[in-house]
CSV table of C-alpha atoms (C1' of nucleotides) in Angstrom, one decimal:
chain,number,residue,atom,x,y,z
A,1,UNK,CA,8.2,-28.2,0.9
A,2,UNK,CA,11.4,-27.8,-1.1
A,3,UNK,CA,13.5,-24.7,0.0
A,4,UNK,CA,14.7,-24.9,-3.6
A,5,UNK,CA,11.3,-23.5,-4.8
A,6,UNK,CA,11.1,-20.0,-4.6
A,7,UNK,CA,7.2,-20.6,-3.9
A,8,UNK,CA,7.6,-22.0,-0.6
A,9,UNK,CA,9.3,-18.8,0.8
A,10,UNK,CA,5.8,-17.1,1.7
A,11,UNK,CA,6.4,-15.6,4.9
A,12,UNK,CA,3.9,-15.6,7.9
A,13,UNK,CA,3.0,-12.2,7.5
A,14,UNK,CA,2.2,-12.5,4.0
A,15,UNK,CA,-0.2,-15.7,4.4
A,16,UNK,CA,-1.8,-13.6,7.3
A,17,UNK,CA,-2.6,-10.8,5.0
A,18,UNK,CA,-3.7,-12.8,2.0
A,19,UNK,CA,-6.1,-14.7,4.4
A,20,UNK,CA,-7.2,-11.9,6.0
A,21,UNK,CA,-7.6,-10.1,2.6
A,22,UNK,CA,-9.6,-12.8,1.5
A,23,UNK,CA,-12.1,-12.9,4.3
A,24,UNK,CA,-12.6,-9.3,4.1
A,25,UNK,CA,-13.5,-9.6,0.5
A,26,UNK,CA,-16.0,-12.4,0.9
A,27,UNK,CA,-17.7,-10.4,3.6
A,28,UNK,CA,-16.9,-12.8,6.4
A,29,UNK,CA,-15.0,-9.7,7.8
A,30,UNK,CA,-17.2,-6.8,7.3
A,31,UNK,CA,-16.6,-3.1,7.5
A,32,UNK,CA,-16.4,-2.1,10.8
A,33,UNK,CA,-15.1,-5.5,12.2
A,34,UNK,CA,-12.4,-5.3,15.0
A,35,UNK,CA,-9.0,-7.2,13.9
A,36,UNK,CA,-7.3,-8.0,17.2
A,37,UNK,CA,-3.6,-8.7,16.8
A,38,UNK,CA,-3.1,-11.2,19.4
A,39,UNK,CA,-6.2,-13.0,18.8
A,40,UNK,CA,-5.3,-13.4,15.1
A,41,UNK,CA,-1.8,-14.4,16.1
A,42,UNK,CA,-3.4,-17.0,18.4
A,43,UNK,CA,-5.4,-18.3,15.4
A,44,UNK,CA,-2.4,-18.4,13.1
A,45,UNK,CA,-0.4,-19.9,16.1
A,46,UNK,CA,2.3,-17.4,15.6
A,47,UNK,CA,3.6,-14.2,17.5
A,48,UNK,CA,2.2,-10.9,17.3
A,49,UNK,CA,4.8,-9.3,15.0
A,50,UNK,CA,3.9,-10.9,11.7
A,51,UNK,CA,0.3,-10.2,12.4
A,52,UNK,CA,1.3,-6.4,13.0
A,53,UNK,CA,3.1,-6.6,9.7
A,54,UNK,CA,0.5,-8.1,7.6
A,55,UNK,CA,-2.1,-5.1,9.1
A,56,UNK,CA,0.1,-2.6,8.0
A,57,UNK,CA,0.3,-3.9,4.7
A,58,UNK,CA,-3.6,-4.1,4.6
A,59,UNK,CA,-3.8,-0.6,5.8
A,60,UNK,CA,-1.8,0.7,2.9
A,61,UNK,CA,-4.0,-1.1,0.8
A,62,UNK,CA,-6.7,1.0,2.2
A,63,UNK,CA,-8.5,-2.4,3.2
A,64,UNK,CA,-8.5,-1.6,7.0
A,65,UNK,CA,-7.8,1.6,9.3
A,66,UNK,CA,-6.1,1.8,12.5
A,67,UNK,CA,-5.7,4.4,15.1
A,68,UNK,CA,-2.7,4.9,17.3
A,69,UNK,CA,-3.3,2.7,20.3
A,70,UNK,CA,-6.7,1.5,19.2
A,71,UNK,CA,-6.3,-1.1,17.1
A,72,UNK,CA,-7.2,-2.0,13.5
A,73,UNK,CA,-11.1,-2.3,11.7
A,74,UNK,CA,-12.2,-3.2,8.5
A,75,UNK,CA,-12.6,0.0,6.8
A,76,UNK,CA,-15.8,1.3,6.1
A,77,UNK,CA,-16.3,2.9,2.9
A,78,UNK,CA,-18.6,6.2,2.9
A,79,UNK,CA,-21.2,6.4,-0.1
A,80,UNK,CA,-19.4,9.7,-1.2
A,81,UNK,CA,-16.4,7.5,-1.4
A,82,UNK,CA,-17.7,4.9,-3.0
A,83,UNK,CA,-19.1,7.3,-5.8
A,84,UNK,CA,-15.8,8.9,-6.4
A,85,UNK,CA,-14.2,5.3,-6.3
A,86,UNK,CA,-16.7,4.3,-9.0
A,87,UNK,CA,-15.9,7.3,-11.2
A,88,UNK,CA,-11.9,6.8,-10.9
A,89,UNK,CA,-12.6,2.9,-11.8
A,90,UNK,CA,-14.8,4.2,-14.8
A,91,UNK,CA,-11.8,6.4,-16.0
A,92,UNK,CA,-9.3,3.5,-15.4
A,93,UNK,CA,-11.5,0.7,-17.1
A,94,UNK,CA,-12.3,2.6,-20.5
A,95,UNK,CA,-8.8,3.4,-20.9
A,96,UNK,CA,-8.0,-0.2,-20.4
A,97,UNK,CA,-11.0,-1.2,-22.7
A,98,UNK,CA,-10.0,1.2,-25.1
A,99,UNK,CA,-6.4,-0.5,-25.2
A,100,UNK,CA,-7.8,-3.7,-24.9
A,101,UNK,CA,-9.4,-3.1,-28.7
A,102,UNK,CA,-5.8,-4.0,-29.9
A,103,UNK,CA,-5.6,-7.4,-28.1
A,104,UNK,CA,-5.6,-10.7,-29.8
A,105,UNK,CA,-8.3,-13.1,-30.5
A,106,UNK,CA,-8.0,-15.3,-27.3
A,107,UNK,CA,-9.2,-12.3,-25.4
A,108,UNK,CA,-13.0,-12.6,-26.8
A,109,UNK,CA,-13.2,-16.2,-25.8
A,110,UNK,CA,-11.6,-15.6,-22.2
A,111,UNK,CA,-14.4,-12.9,-21.8
A,112,UNK,CA,-17.2,-15.3,-23.0
A,113,UNK,CA,-16.1,-17.8,-20.7
A,114,UNK,CA,-16.1,-15.1,-17.8
A,115,UNK,CA,-19.6,-14.5,-18.6
A,116,UNK,CA,-20.5,-18.2,-18.6
A,117,UNK,CA,-19.2,-18.8,-15.2
A,118,UNK,CA,-21.1,-15.4,-14.1
A,119,UNK,CA,-24.2,-17.1,-15.2
A,120,UNK,CA,-23.5,-20.2,-13.8
A,121,UNK,CA,-23.1,-18.3,-10.5
A,122,UNK,CA,-26.4,-16.4,-11.1
A,123,UNK,CA,-28.2,-19.7,-11.8
A,124,UNK,CA,-27.1,-21.0,-8.4
A,125,UNK,CA,-27.7,-17.6,-6.7
A,126,UNK,CA,-24.1,-17.4,-5.3
A,127,UNK,CA,-23.3,-13.6,-5.2
A,128,UNK,CA,-19.9,-14.3,-3.8
A,129,UNK,CA,-19.0,-16.6,-6.7
A,130,UNK,CA,-20.9,-14.2,-9.0
A,131,UNK,CA,-18.5,-11.3,-7.5
A,132,UNK,CA,-15.5,-12.9,-7.9
A,133,UNK,CA,-16.3,-13.9,-11.7
A,134,UNK,CA,-17.4,-10.1,-12.3
A,135,UNK,CA,-14.0,-9.1,-10.8
A,136,UNK,CA,-12.1,-11.9,-13.4
A,137,UNK,CA,-14.0,-10.7,-16.3
A,138,UNK,CA,-13.1,-6.9,-15.9
A,139,UNK,CA,-9.3,-8.2,-15.0
A,140,UNK,CA,-9.1,-9.9,-17.8
A,141,UNK,CA,-9.7,-6.6,-20.0
A,142,UNK,CA,-7.1,-4.5,-17.9
A,143,UNK,CA,-4.7,-7.2,-18.1
A,144,UNK,CA,-5.2,-7.0,-22.0
A,145,UNK,CA,-4.3,-3.1,-22.1
A,146,UNK,CA,-0.9,-4.5,-21.2
A,147,UNK,CA,-0.2,-1.5,-18.6
A,148,UNK,CA,0.9,-3.2,-15.3
A,149,UNK,CA,0.2,0.1,-13.5
A,150,UNK,CA,-3.2,0.1,-15.0
A,151,UNK,CA,-3.7,-3.2,-13.6
A,152,UNK,CA,-2.2,-2.7,-10.1
A,153,UNK,CA,-4.4,0.5,-9.5
A,154,UNK,CA,-7.4,-1.5,-10.8
A,155,UNK,CA,-6.9,-4.2,-8.3
A,156,UNK,CA,-6.8,-1.9,-5.5
A,157,UNK,CA,-10.1,-0.2,-6.4
A,158,UNK,CA,-11.5,-3.8,-7.0
A,159,UNK,CA,-10.4,-4.9,-3.4
A,160,UNK,CA,-12.1,-1.8,-1.8
A,161,UNK,CA,-15.3,-2.1,-4.1
A,162,UNK,CA,-15.7,-5.6,-3.1
A,163,UNK,CA,-15.5,-4.9,0.4
A,164,UNK,CA,-18.6,-2.7,0.0
A,165,UNK,CA,-20.6,-4.6,-2.2
A,166,UNK,CA,-21.2,-7.7,-0.5
A,167,UNK,CA,-24.8,-7.6,-1.0
A,168,UNK,CA,-27.0,-10.6,-1.9
A,169,UNK,CA,-28.8,-10.0,-5.2
A,170,UNK,CA,-31.9,-11.9,-6.8
A,171,UNK,CA,-30.7,-14.5,-9.7
A,172,UNK,CA,-32.7,-12.2,-11.9
A,173,UNK,CA,-30.6,-9.2,-11.0
A,174,UNK,CA,-27.5,-11.5,-11.4
A,175,UNK,CA,-28.4,-12.8,-14.6
A,176,UNK,CA,-29.0,-9.2,-16.1
A,177,UNK,CA,-25.5,-8.0,-14.9
A,178,UNK,CA,-24.0,-11.1,-16.7
A,179,UNK,CA,-25.9,-10.1,-19.8
A,180,UNK,CA,-24.7,-6.6,-19.6
A,181,UNK,CA,-21.0,-7.6,-19.9
A,182,UNK,CA,-21.8,-8.6,-23.5
A,183,UNK,CA,-21.9,-5.0,-25.0
A,184,UNK,CA,-17.9,-4.8,-23.5
A,185,UNK,CA,-17.2,-7.8,-25.6
A,186,UNK,CA,-18.8,-6.6,-28.9
A,187,UNK,CA,-16.9,-3.1,-28.1
A,188,UNK,CA,-13.9,-4.6,-28.1
A,189,UNK,CA,-14.1,-6.9,-30.8
A,190,UNK,CA,-15.4,-3.9,-33.1
A,191,UNK,CA,-11.8,-2.6,-32.6
A,192,UNK,CA,-13.0,1.0,-32.3
A,193,UNK,CA,-11.1,2.4,-29.2
A,194,UNK,CA,-13.1,5.5,-28.8
A,195,UNK,CA,-16.4,3.6,-28.8
A,196,UNK,CA,-15.0,0.8,-26.3
A,197,UNK,CA,-13.7,3.6,-23.9
A,198,UNK,CA,-17.4,5.1,-24.1
A,199,UNK,CA,-19.4,1.8,-23.5
A,200,UNK,CA,-16.9,0.6,-20.5
A,201,UNK,CA,-17.5,3.9,-18.9
A,202,UNK,CA,-21.0,3.7,-19.3
A,203,UNK,CA,-20.8,-0.1,-18.0
A,204,UNK,CA,-19.0,1.1,-14.6
A,205,UNK,CA,-21.1,4.0,-14.1
A,206,UNK,CA,-24.3,2.1,-14.6
A,207,UNK,CA,-23.5,-0.8,-12.6
A,208,UNK,CA,-22.2,1.0,-9.5
A,209,UNK,CA,-24.4,0.4,-6.2
A,210,UNK,CA,-27.3,2.4,-5.4
A,211,UNK,CA,-25.5,3.8,-2.5
A,212,UNK,CA,-22.8,5.1,-4.8
A,213,UNK,CA,-25.2,6.7,-6.9
A,214,UNK,CA,-27.0,9.6,-4.7
A,215,UNK,CA,-25.1,12.4,-5.4
A,216,UNK,CA,-25.5,15.0,-7.8
A,217,UNK,CA,-22.7,15.4,-10.1
A,218,UNK,CA,-21.9,18.8,-11.5
A,219,UNK,CA,-19.5,18.2,-14.1
A,220,UNK,CA,-20.8,16.3,-17.5
A,221,UNK,CA,-19.8,12.5,-17.4
B,1,UNK,CA,4.5,17.2,23.3
B,2,UNK,CA,1.2,16.8,25.1
B,3,UNK,CA,-0.3,13.6,25.2
B,4,UNK,CA,-3.7,15.4,24.5
B,5,UNK,CA,-2.8,16.2,21.1
B,6,UNK,CA,-3.6,13.4,18.8
B,7,UNK,CA,-0.8,14.6,16.3
B,8,UNK,CA,2.0,13.5,19.3
B,9,UNK,CA,1.0,9.9,18.6
B,10,UNK,CA,2.6,9.1,15.5
B,11,UNK,CA,4.4,5.6,15.9
B,12,UNK,CA,7.8,5.2,15.3
B,13,UNK,CA,7.3,2.9,12.5
B,14,UNK,CA,4.9,5.9,10.7
B,15,UNK,CA,8.1,8.1,11.3
B,16,UNK,CA,10.4,6.0,9.9
B,17,UNK,CA,8.5,5.2,7.0
B,18,UNK,CA,8.0,8.9,6.2
B,19,UNK,CA,11.6,9.9,6.5
B,20,UNK,CA,12.7,7.0,4.3
B,21,UNK,CA,10.1,8.0,1.7
B,22,UNK,CA,11.3,11.4,1.8
B,23,UNK,CA,14.8,10.2,1.5
B,24,UNK,CA,13.7,8.3,-1.5
B,25,UNK,CA,11.9,11.0,-3.3
B,26,UNK,CA,14.7,13.6,-2.9
B,27,UNK,CA,17.0,10.8,-4.4
B,28,UNK,CA,19.1,10.6,-1.2
B,29,UNK,CA,18.2,7.0,-1.7
B,30,UNK,CA,18.4,6.2,-5.1
B,31,UNK,CA,16.9,3.1,-7.0
B,32,UNK,CA,18.8,0.0,-6.0
B,33,UNK,CA,19.8,1.0,-3.0
B,34,UNK,CA,19.8,-1.4,-0.1
B,35,UNK,CA,17.7,-0.7,2.8
B,36,UNK,CA,19.3,-2.8,6.1
B,37,UNK,CA,16.7,-3.3,8.5
B,38,UNK,CA,19.2,-3.0,11.5
B,39,UNK,CA,21.1,-0.4,10.1
B,40,UNK,CA,17.9,1.6,10.1
B,41,UNK,CA,17.1,0.5,13.3
B,42,UNK,CA,20.6,1.7,14.7
B,43,UNK,CA,20.1,5.0,13.1
B,44,UNK,CA,16.7,5.7,14.4
B,45,UNK,CA,17.6,4.1,18.0
B,46,UNK,CA,14.9,1.5,17.8
B,47,UNK,CA,14.3,-2.0,17.5
B,48,UNK,CA,14.0,-4.1,14.1
B,49,UNK,CA,10.2,-4.3,14.3
B,50,UNK,CA,9.2,-1.0,13.5
B,51,UNK,CA,11.5,-0.4,10.8
B,52,UNK,CA,10.1,-3.9,9.4
B,53,UNK,CA,6.5,-2.2,9.6
B,54,UNK,CA,7.7,0.8,8.1
B,55,UNK,CA,9.3,-1.6,5.2
B,56,UNK,CA,6.1,-3.2,4.5
B,57,UNK,CA,4.2,-0.3,4.1
B,58,UNK,CA,6.8,1.4,1.7
B,59,UNK,CA,6.7,-1.8,-0.2
B,60,UNK,CA,2.9,-1.9,-0.5
B,61,UNK,CA,3.3,1.7,-1.8
B,62,UNK,CA,5.3,0.2,-4.6
B,63,UNK,CA,8.3,2.1,-3.3
B,64,UNK,CA,10.6,-0.4,-2.4
B,65,UNK,CA,10.9,-3.9,-3.3
B,66,UNK,CA,12.1,-7.1,-1.1
B,67,UNK,CA,12.9,-10.9,-1.8
B,68,UNK,CA,12.3,-13.3,1.0
B,69,UNK,CA,15.1,-13.4,3.3
B,70,UNK,CA,17.2,-11.0,1.0
B,71,UNK,CA,16.0,-7.6,2.4
B,72,UNK,CA,14.8,-4.5,0.7
B,73,UNK,CA,15.7,-2.4,-1.8
B,74,UNK,CA,14.7,1.0,-3.4
B,75,UNK,CA,12.8,0.0,-6.3
B,76,UNK,CA,13.9,0.7,-9.6
B,77,UNK,CA,11.0,1.2,-12.1
B,78,UNK,CA,12.1,0.1,-15.7
B,79,UNK,CA,11.6,2.4,-18.8
B,80,UNK,CA,8.7,0.2,-19.9
B,81,UNK,CA,6.7,0.9,-16.5
B,82,UNK,CA,7.6,4.5,-16.3
B,83,UNK,CA,6.0,4.8,-19.9
B,84,UNK,CA,3.0,2.8,-18.6
B,85,UNK,CA,2.9,5.1,-15.4
B,86,UNK,CA,2.9,8.3,-17.2
B,87,UNK,CA,0.1,6.9,-19.5
B,88,UNK,CA,-1.9,6.2,-16.4
B,89,UNK,CA,-1.1,9.5,-14.9
B,90,UNK,CA,-2.2,11.3,-18.1
B,91,UNK,CA,-5.4,9.4,-17.7
B,92,UNK,CA,-6.1,10.6,-14.2
B,93,UNK,CA,-4.8,14.1,-14.4
B,94,UNK,CA,-6.6,14.8,-17.5
B,95,UNK,CA,-10.0,13.7,-15.7
B,96,UNK,CA,-8.9,15.8,-12.7
B,97,UNK,CA,-8.2,18.6,-15.0
B,98,UNK,CA,-11.6,18.3,-16.4
B,99,UNK,CA,-13.5,18.1,-13.1
B,100,UNK,CA,-11.2,21.1,-11.8
B,101,UNK,CA,-12.7,23.7,-14.4
B,102,UNK,CA,-15.8,23.9,-12.1
B,103,UNK,CA,-13.5,24.7,-9.2
B,104,UNK,CA,-13.8,28.5,-7.8
B,105,UNK,CA,-11.7,31.1,-8.3
B,106,UNK,CA,-8.7,30.8,-5.8
B,107,UNK,CA,-7.6,27.8,-7.8
B,108,UNK,CA,-6.1,29.9,-10.6
B,109,UNK,CA,-4.1,32.1,-8.0
B,110,UNK,CA,-3.0,29.1,-6.0
B,111,UNK,CA,-1.7,27.6,-9.3
B,112,UNK,CA,0.0,30.8,-9.9
B,113,UNK,CA,1.9,30.8,-7.0
B,114,UNK,CA,3.2,27.4,-7.7
B,115,UNK,CA,4.3,28.3,-11.2
B,116,UNK,CA,6.3,31.4,-9.2
B,117,UNK,CA,7.9,28.9,-6.8
B,118,UNK,CA,8.9,26.4,-9.8
B,119,UNK,CA,10.4,29.5,-11.7
B,120,UNK,CA,12.5,30.5,-8.3
B,121,UNK,CA,13.8,27.2,-8.2
B,122,UNK,CA,14.3,27.3,-11.9
B,123,UNK,CA,16.6,30.2,-11.3
B,124,UNK,CA,18.4,28.9,-8.4
B,125,UNK,CA,18.9,25.6,-10.8
B,126,UNK,CA,17.5,23.7,-7.6
B,127,UNK,CA,16.3,20.9,-9.3
B,128,UNK,CA,14.7,19.0,-6.1
B,129,UNK,CA,12.8,22.0,-5.1
B,130,UNK,CA,11.6,22.3,-8.7
B,131,UNK,CA,10.6,18.8,-8.5
B,132,UNK,CA,8.7,19.7,-5.3
B,133,UNK,CA,6.8,22.4,-6.7
B,134,UNK,CA,6.1,20.7,-9.8
B,135,UNK,CA,4.4,18.1,-7.5
B,136,UNK,CA,2.5,20.8,-5.9
B,137,UNK,CA,1.1,22.2,-8.9
B,138,UNK,CA,-0.4,19.1,-10.4
B,139,UNK,CA,-1.5,18.1,-6.6
B,140,UNK,CA,-3.5,21.6,-6.5
B,141,UNK,CA,-5.5,20.3,-9.7
B,142,UNK,CA,-5.9,16.8,-8.4
B,143,UNK,CA,-7.3,18.6,-5.1
B,144,UNK,CA,-9.3,20.6,-7.1
B,145,UNK,CA,-11.4,17.8,-8.6
B,146,UNK,CA,-12.9,17.0,-5.1
B,147,UNK,CA,-12.1,13.2,-5.6
B,148,UNK,CA,-10.0,11.9,-2.8
B,149,UNK,CA,-10.0,8.8,-4.5
B,150,UNK,CA,-8.4,10.0,-7.4
B,151,UNK,CA,-6.0,12.2,-5.3
B,152,UNK,CA,-4.8,9.1,-3.6
B,153,UNK,CA,-3.9,7.2,-6.6
B,154,UNK,CA,-2.2,10.1,-8.1
B,155,UNK,CA,-0.3,10.6,-4.8
B,156,UNK,CA,1.0,6.9,-5.5
B,157,UNK,CA,2.1,7.5,-8.8
B,158,UNK,CA,3.8,10.9,-8.2
B,159,UNK,CA,5.8,8.9,-5.6
B,160,UNK,CA,6.8,6.4,-8.0
B,161,UNK,CA,7.6,9.0,-10.5
B,162,UNK,CA,9.9,11.1,-8.4
B,163,UNK,CA,12.2,8.4,-7.3
B,164,UNK,CA,13.0,8.2,-11.3
B,165,UNK,CA,13.1,11.5,-12.0
B,166,UNK,CA,15.9,12.6,-10.0
B,167,UNK,CA,17.9,14.1,-12.6
B,168,UNK,CA,19.5,17.5,-12.6
B,169,UNK,CA,18.2,19.6,-15.4
B,170,UNK,CA,19.5,23.0,-16.9
B,171,UNK,CA,18.2,26.3,-16.0
B,172,UNK,CA,16.8,26.9,-19.0
B,173,UNK,CA,15.1,23.2,-19.1
B,174,UNK,CA,13.3,23.9,-15.9
B,175,UNK,CA,12.3,27.5,-16.9
B,176,UNK,CA,10.7,26.1,-19.9
B,177,UNK,CA,9.2,23.1,-18.2
B,178,UNK,CA,7.8,25.7,-15.6
B,179,UNK,CA,6.4,28.1,-18.5
B,180,UNK,CA,4.6,25.0,-19.8
B,181,UNK,CA,2.4,24.7,-16.8
B,182,UNK,CA,0.5,28.3,-17.7
B,183,UNK,CA,-1.9,26.4,-20.6
B,184,UNK,CA,-3.2,24.2,-17.8
B,185,UNK,CA,-4.2,27.3,-15.8
B,186,UNK,CA,-5.8,28.8,-19.1
B,187,UNK,CA,-7.3,25.4,-19.8
B,188,UNK,CA,-9.1,25.2,-16.4
B,189,UNK,CA,-10.2,28.8,-16.6
B,190,UNK,CA,-11.8,28.3,-19.9
B,191,UNK,CA,-14.2,26.3,-18.0
B,192,UNK,CA,-14.4,24.1,-21.0
B,193,UNK,CA,-14.0,20.4,-19.6
B,194,UNK,CA,-13.1,18.7,-22.7
B,195,UNK,CA,-10.7,20.9,-23.6
B,196,UNK,CA,-9.0,20.7,-20.3
B,197,UNK,CA,-8.8,17.2,-20.3
B,198,UNK,CA,-6.8,17.4,-23.6
B,199,UNK,CA,-4.6,19.8,-22.5
B,200,UNK,CA,-3.7,18.2,-19.3
B,201,UNK,CA,-3.2,14.7,-21.1
B,202,UNK,CA,-0.9,16.4,-23.6
B,203,UNK,CA,0.8,18.1,-21.1
B,204,UNK,CA,1.5,15.0,-18.8
B,205,UNK,CA,2.7,12.8,-22.0
B,206,UNK,CA,4.8,15.5,-23.4
B,207,UNK,CA,6.7,16.3,-20.0
B,208,UNK,CA,7.7,12.6,-19.2
B,209,UNK,CA,11.3,11.9,-19.1
B,210,UNK,CA,12.8,10.7,-22.3
B,211,UNK,CA,13.6,7.2,-21.1
B,212,UNK,CA,9.8,6.7,-20.7
B,213,UNK,CA,9.2,8.1,-24.4
B,214,UNK,CA,11.0,5.3,-26.3
B,215,UNK,CA,8.4,2.8,-26.6
B,216,UNK,CA,6.3,2.9,-29.7
B,217,UNK,CA,2.7,2.8,-28.6
B,218,UNK,CA,0.5,1.0,-30.8
B,219,UNK,CA,-3.0,2.8,-29.9
B,220,UNK,CA,-3.8,6.1,-30.5
B,221,UNK,CA,-3.4,8.3,-27.3
C,1,DC,C1',44.9,-19.9,-11.5
C,2,DA,C1',40.0,-21.4,-10.9
C,3,DA,C1',36.7,-24.2,-8.6
C,4,DT,C1',34.5,-25.8,-4.5
C,5,DC,C1',33.6,-26.2,0.4
C,6,DA,C1',33.5,-24.8,5.1
C,7,DA,C1',33.7,-21.3,8.3
C,8,DC,C1',31.8,-17.1,9.8
C,9,DG,C1',29.5,-12.8,9.8
C,10,DA,C1',25.5,-10.1,8.2
C,11,DT,C1',20.8,-10.1,7.7
C,12,DT,C1',16.0,-11.5,7.6
C,13,DA,C1',11.8,-13.4,10.4
C,14,DT,C1',9.7,-14.5,14.3
C,15,DC,C1',9.5,-15.2,19.1
C,16,DG,C1',8.3,-14.2,24.0
C,17,DA,C1',8.5,-10.2,27.0
C,18,DT,C1',7.7,-5.6,28.8
C,19,DA,C1',6.1,-1.2,28.8
C,20,DA,C1',2.4,1.9,27.6
C,21,DT,C1',-2.2,2.8,26.6
C,22,DA,C1',-7.2,2.2,26.2
C,23,DA,C1',-11.5,-0.1,27.9
C,24,DT,C1',-14.1,-2.4,31.6
C,25,DT,C1',-15.8,-3.2,35.6
C,26,DG,C1',-16.8,-2.6,40.7
C,27,DA,C1',-17.3,0.2,44.4
C,28,DC,C1',-19.0,4.2,46.4
C,29,DA,C1',-21.2,8.8,46.8
C,30,DC,C1',-25.3,11.5,46.0
D,1,DG,C1',-30.6,5.8,39.1
D,2,DT,C1',-26.5,8.0,37.9
D,3,DG,C1',-21.7,10.0,38.0
D,4,DT,C1',-17.1,9.3,39.3
D,5,DC,C1',-12.8,7.1,40.6
D,6,DA,C1',-9.6,3.3,40.8
D,7,DA,C1',-8.3,-1.4,39.9
D,8,DT,C1',-8.2,-4.8,36.7
D,9,DT,C1',-8.1,-6.7,32.3
D,10,DA,C1',-7.4,-6.2,27.3
D,11,DT,C1',-4.8,-4.6,23.6
D,12,DT,C1',-1.2,-2.3,21.4
D,13,DA,C1',3.9,-0.8,20.5
D,14,DT,C1',8.3,-1.9,20.7
D,15,DC,C1',12.3,-4.4,22.8
D,16,DG,C1',16.0,-7.5,22.9
D,17,DA,C1',16.9,-12.6,22.0
D,18,DT,C1',17.1,-16.4,19.1
D,19,DA,C1',16.7,-19.3,14.7
D,20,DA,C1',17.3,-19.7,9.9
D,21,DT,C1',19.0,-17.9,5.7
D,22,DC,C1',22.3,-15.8,2.9
D,23,DG,C1',26.7,-13.7,1.4
D,24,DT,C1',31.4,-13.4,2.1
D,25,DT,C1',36.0,-14.9,3.0
D,26,DG,C1',39.7,-17.9,3.3
D,27,DA,C1',41.5,-22.6,2.7
D,28,DT,C1',41.9,-26.6,-0.1
D,29,DT,C1',42.5,-29.0,-4.2
D,30,DG,C1',43.3,-29.9,-9.2
DNA sequence: CAATCAACGATTATCGATAATAATTGACAC
DNA sequence: GTGTCAATTATTATCGATAATCGTTGATTG
């Protein structure tokens, strides 16, 4: 590792944060799981301090929760919170999709590639890979909006969504879900911002987990 | 401080984080300002570790930025980023305002109180107090949406907005700005979600700082 | 005077130790 | 068997020290 390369200057705390985050997203550390500082430190052969720093970041991201003197757990998101999360996500993604109608031609082919990857994962009944490609599909759209703040916020919601939706799905279910993304591509390609906005909102809200679907909403969506 | 009271169990790092955040918001630590760990530790009569933890949280919040081995600065938000921020904020607040049309009667009087506080600050040419009451006004609406995720995200944007808008304004300017909030109350009281949505979006976008107003937008707002 | 380099001081990142708090375990009484 | 209490262990939160990195300053050279 050359010290002239900025990429090599990744602090231990960042590495620990990223690895814990990855495990949480992949379901290896499910909600409720205890995160014990000294054990994590031993695993990473480091002292406690960088671990504490990593946990502070993860907590600020909303991925874990801690109580004073009682340590950290992977955060469990209630059904109500998940419902709220999907509603906000629908607002952000519909706006992003609306803006993405103005993006250039490469967007469409990139989205098609992402659907292919989703279908590949579906054929292999690989829910984790599917979730990853599904996220990538949506991320491409949000990136195409050109709004970095939007992307940052979307990423935050995405992480929180994925910790709670590590559920194995049938191959058929995954294939249908992959197919449902084609309507988003068509909407963006139509160049009609308002229509794209509505299609994206419908897509997000209709694809939320059942557990986030149980509350009765009072206002029109 | 009784140890039986959970409120007393506030870690040093949290206290440091909160105080630094408050100073940043009030403009006492303006964008670009250096945050030196050992100096902050000396000021708070503590060791370096809680300071580092506090800074990790502030960075994850997007309020400060650090480079490896080079320390922390209050983050400077570019004009382009501020523009993007206001656009996202417009989306979130318009949705919140739409949802708030279903809230009960106490909302309206609370909002009126917030306008009064704004006007009081305007008469005293107290820009900092004005900004605080302005934020409170909008926070009341977002809280009334009943969506906690929305509130968390809005708070994030609010903090970032306030670090970049610590500009003294004339008394007349502040009074006009305070007055402009009445249309939001009227819109919410109308009970019409769509109209409230539009009015809120217009309000946010028309009240952004000039520096966030210079880019030409391609898509229709 | 400008450029270069070495020395020094400032600061960051992590270490290992310590104090405080919480959880667990075992002994004892009823 | 249940409840209580004390001792022990586990864990968190912070301390002070140390190593590594960076920025500044002063000396030297052309």
